[in-house]
Amino acid sequence: MTFQTVEELVIFIDLDNFKKISEDQGWVAYKPNDITGSLTSLITKFVRKHLGEVIYGLDEKHGTEECMLRLTGALAHEEIINDLEYIITEINNVGQNCGCDASLSIGVSRGPYTPIRPTGPYQWSRRLFKGQAQRLAHKALKKAKKLGGNRIIFL
């Protein structure tokens, strides 16, 4: 009898320079605006389409600024990449419509499935990074930001 290791794809998404954008636009913190509301909607559709799970960050009440997602099972990588690129493009467009340069950084990694209970939107915890894929996705996100943001990095 052989056992097959379940893999997961972890996706870490964060708006670039959002604090500055929010201040420049005069938006109230912790209240959805055009950008965070759009990101919430786009992430919700992405997760439903790919039968994924939000581990951290999706916030319909306040708007989403960052989140961590997990996809398992049959992963159509080309379709996932296209959908992530679509999310980046849509956030760029919403930013242009608001008169600002809104962009996203996305870190993606694949690894063995690590059980992690989802948290609430603002319950940042070290346990979010107990799995290899979670740590690498966070590292990829930091690399995307260091390279200027508005990109997807795979590690």
GROMACS .gro file of C-alpha atoms in nm:
model
  155
    1MET     CA    1   0.000   0.000   0.000
    2THR     CA    2   0.140   0.339  -0.097
    3PHE     CA    3   0.033   0.674   0.036
    4GLN     CA    4   0.034   0.980  -0.181
    5THR     CA    5   0.145   1.305  -0.021
    6VAL     CA    6  -0.115   1.577  -0.057
    7GLU     CA    7   0.033   1.898  -0.190
    8GLU     CA    8  -0.089   2.249  -0.143
    9LEU     CA    9  -0.036   2.572  -0.329
   10VAL     CA   10  -0.012   2.865  -0.090
   11ILE     CA   11  -0.074   3.215  -0.222
   12PHE     CA   12   0.011   3.524  -0.018
   13ILE     CA   13  -0.135   3.851  -0.151
   14ASP     CA   14  -0.072   4.204  -0.025
   15LEU     CA   15  -0.157   4.550  -0.157
   16ASP     CA   16   0.156   4.756  -0.226
   17ASN     CA   17   0.205   5.085  -0.039
   18PHE     CA   18  -0.157   5.079   0.070
   19LYS     CA   19  -0.109   5.286   0.386
   20LYS     CA   20   0.026   5.575   0.178
   21ILE     CA   21  -0.248   5.538  -0.084
   22SER     CA   22  -0.514   5.534   0.186
   23GLU     CA   23  -0.371   5.847   0.349
   24ASP     CA   24  -0.338   6.029   0.013
   25GLN     CA   25  -0.697   5.940  -0.079
   26GLY     CA   26  -0.830   6.035   0.265
   27TRP     CA   27  -0.986   5.693   0.316
   28VAL     CA   28  -1.091   5.586   0.663
   29ALA     CA   29  -0.896   5.289   0.797
   30TYR     CA   30  -1.089   4.968   0.856
   31LYS     CA   31  -1.368   5.059   0.620
   32PRO     CA   32  -1.394   4.910   0.270
   33ASN     CA   33  -1.295   5.143  -0.012
   34ASP     CA   34  -1.287   5.085  -0.386
   35ILE     CA   35  -0.956   4.898  -0.373
   36THR     CA   36  -0.999   4.682  -0.062
   37GLY     CA   37  -1.361   4.609  -0.152
   38SER     CA   38  -1.259   4.503  -0.503
   39LEU     CA   39  -0.980   4.284  -0.370
   40THR     CA   40  -1.226   4.115  -0.132
   41SER     CA   41  -1.460   4.042  -0.421
   42LEU     CA   42  -1.182   3.919  -0.654
   43ILE     CA   43  -1.035   3.690  -0.386
   44THR     CA   44  -1.377   3.548  -0.301
   45LYS     CA   45  -1.440   3.460  -0.667
   46PHE     CA   46  -1.090   3.312  -0.705
   47VAL     CA   47  -1.129   3.090  -0.397
   48ARG     CA   48  -1.472   2.969  -0.510
   49LYS     CA   49  -1.351   2.895  -0.861
   50HIS     CA   50  -1.049   2.695  -0.745
   51LEU     CA   51  -1.221   2.537  -0.443
   52GLY     CA   52  -0.962   2.700  -0.221
   53GLU     CA   53  -0.947   2.807   0.138
   54VAL     CA   54  -0.872   3.143   0.293
   55ILE     CA   55  -0.623   3.087   0.574
   56TYR     CA   56  -0.587   3.450   0.673
   57GLY     CA   57  -0.697   3.801   0.586
   58LEU     CA   58  -1.018   3.808   0.382
   59ASP     CA   59  -1.232   4.079   0.540
   60GLU     CA   60  -1.569   4.165   0.390
   61LYS     CA   61  -1.656   4.400   0.677
   62HIS     CA   62  -1.344   4.621   0.657
   63GLY     CA   63  -1.199   4.543   0.315
   64THR     CA   64  -0.908   4.313   0.235
   65GLU     CA   65  -0.553   4.447   0.233
   66GLU     CA   66  -0.368   4.116   0.257
   67CYS     CA   67  -0.455   3.749   0.264
   68MET     CA   68  -0.316   3.397   0.252
   69LEU     CA   69  -0.492   3.131   0.046
   70ARG     CA   70  -0.449   2.757   0.009
   71LEU     CA   71  -0.541   2.542  -0.292
   72THR     CA   72  -0.523   2.162  -0.286
   73GLY     CA   73  -0.625   1.886  -0.520
   74ALA     CA   74  -0.593   1.903  -0.897
   75LEU     CA   75  -0.418   2.233  -0.959
   76ALA     CA   76  -0.443   2.379  -1.310
   77HIS     CA   77  -0.134   2.600  -1.280
   78GLU     CA   78  -0.177   2.791  -1.605
   79GLU     CA   79  -0.536   2.880  -1.513
   80ILE     CA   80  -0.432   2.982  -1.160
   81ILE     CA   81  -0.154   3.205  -1.295
   82ASN     CA   82  -0.395   3.365  -1.543
   83ASP     CA   83  -0.646   3.428  -1.265
   84LEU     CA   84  -0.381   3.584  -1.038
   85GLU     CA   85  -0.264   3.807  -1.324
   86TYR     CA   86  -0.627   3.907  -1.379
   87ILE     CA   87  -0.657   4.009  -1.011
   88ILE     CA   88  -0.343   4.224  -1.042
   89THR     CA   89  -0.478   4.389  -1.358
   90GLU     CA   90  -0.817   4.458  -1.200
   91ILE     CA   91  -0.659   4.619  -0.891
   92ASN     CA   92  -0.439   4.833  -1.121
   93ASN     CA   93  -0.755   4.942  -1.308
   94VAL     CA   94  -0.946   5.022  -0.988
   95GLY     CA   95  -0.649   5.229  -0.872
   96GLN     CA   96  -0.641   5.423  -1.199
   97ASN     CA   97  -1.014   5.491  -1.167
   98CYS     CA   98  -0.948   5.628  -0.816
   99GLY     CA   99  -0.654   5.838  -0.932
  100CYS     CA  100  -0.382   5.633  -0.761
  101ASP     CA  101  -0.129   5.363  -0.844
  102ALA     CA  102  -0.278   5.060  -0.669
  103SER     CA  103  -0.086   4.737  -0.716
  104LEU     CA  104  -0.047   4.392  -0.564
  105SER     CA  105   0.243   4.172  -0.471
  106ILE     CA  106   0.179   3.799  -0.475
  107GLY     CA  107   0.400   3.520  -0.341
  108VAL     CA  108   0.323   3.161  -0.441
  109SER     CA  109   0.473   2.833  -0.328
  110ARG     CA  110   0.394   2.464  -0.351
  111GLY     CA  111   0.469   2.208  -0.086
  112PRO     CA  112   0.335   1.926   0.128
  113TYR     CA  113  -0.001   1.994   0.288
  114THR     CA  114   0.030   2.135   0.640
  115PRO     CA  115  -0.286   2.152   0.850
  116ILE     CA  116  -0.343   2.509   0.965
  117ARG     CA  117  -0.672   2.633   1.100
  118PRO     CA  118  -0.793   2.947   0.926
  119THR     CA  119  -0.778   3.263   1.135
  120GLY     CA  120  -0.982   3.579   1.133
  121PRO     CA  121  -0.884   3.870   0.911
  122TYR     CA  122  -0.658   4.040   1.165
  123GLN     CA  123  -0.536   3.741   1.364
  124TRP     CA  124  -0.177   3.734   1.241
  125SER     CA  125   0.007   3.448   1.403
  126ARG     CA  126   0.338   3.264   1.372
  127ARG     CA  127   0.141   2.944   1.328
  128LEU     CA  128   0.038   3.071   0.984
  129PHE     CA  129   0.394   2.987   0.878
  130LYS     CA  130   0.439   2.641   1.026
  131GLY     CA  131   0.433   2.474   0.685
  132GLN     CA  132   0.704   2.482   0.420
  133ALA     CA  133   0.472   2.622   0.153
  134GLN     CA  134   0.347   2.899   0.385
  135ARG     CA  135   0.702   3.009   0.470
  136LEU     CA  136   0.812   3.004   0.106
  137ALA     CA  137   0.502   3.194  -0.011
  138HIS     CA  138   0.575   3.464   0.248
  139LYS     CA  139   0.939   3.476   0.134
  140ALA     CA  140   0.819   3.506  -0.228
  141LEU     CA  141   0.585   3.791  -0.128
  142LYS     CA  142   0.870   3.978   0.040
  143LYS     CA  143   1.083   3.928  -0.273
  144ALA     CA  144   0.802   4.063  -0.496
  145LYS     CA  145   0.778   4.374  -0.277
  146LYS     CA  146   1.157   4.419  -0.275
  147LEU     CA  147   1.152   4.410  -0.657
  148GLY     CA  148   0.901   4.696  -0.666
  149GLY     CA  149   0.572   4.511  -0.627
  150ASN     CA  150   0.298   4.460  -0.884
  151ARG     CA  151   0.419   4.108  -0.963
  152ILE     CA  152   0.390   3.740  -0.884
  153ILE     CA  153   0.692   3.551  -0.750
  154PHE     CA  154   0.701   3.172  -0.732
  155LEU     CA  155   0.935   2.989  -0.493
   0.00000   0.00000   0.00000
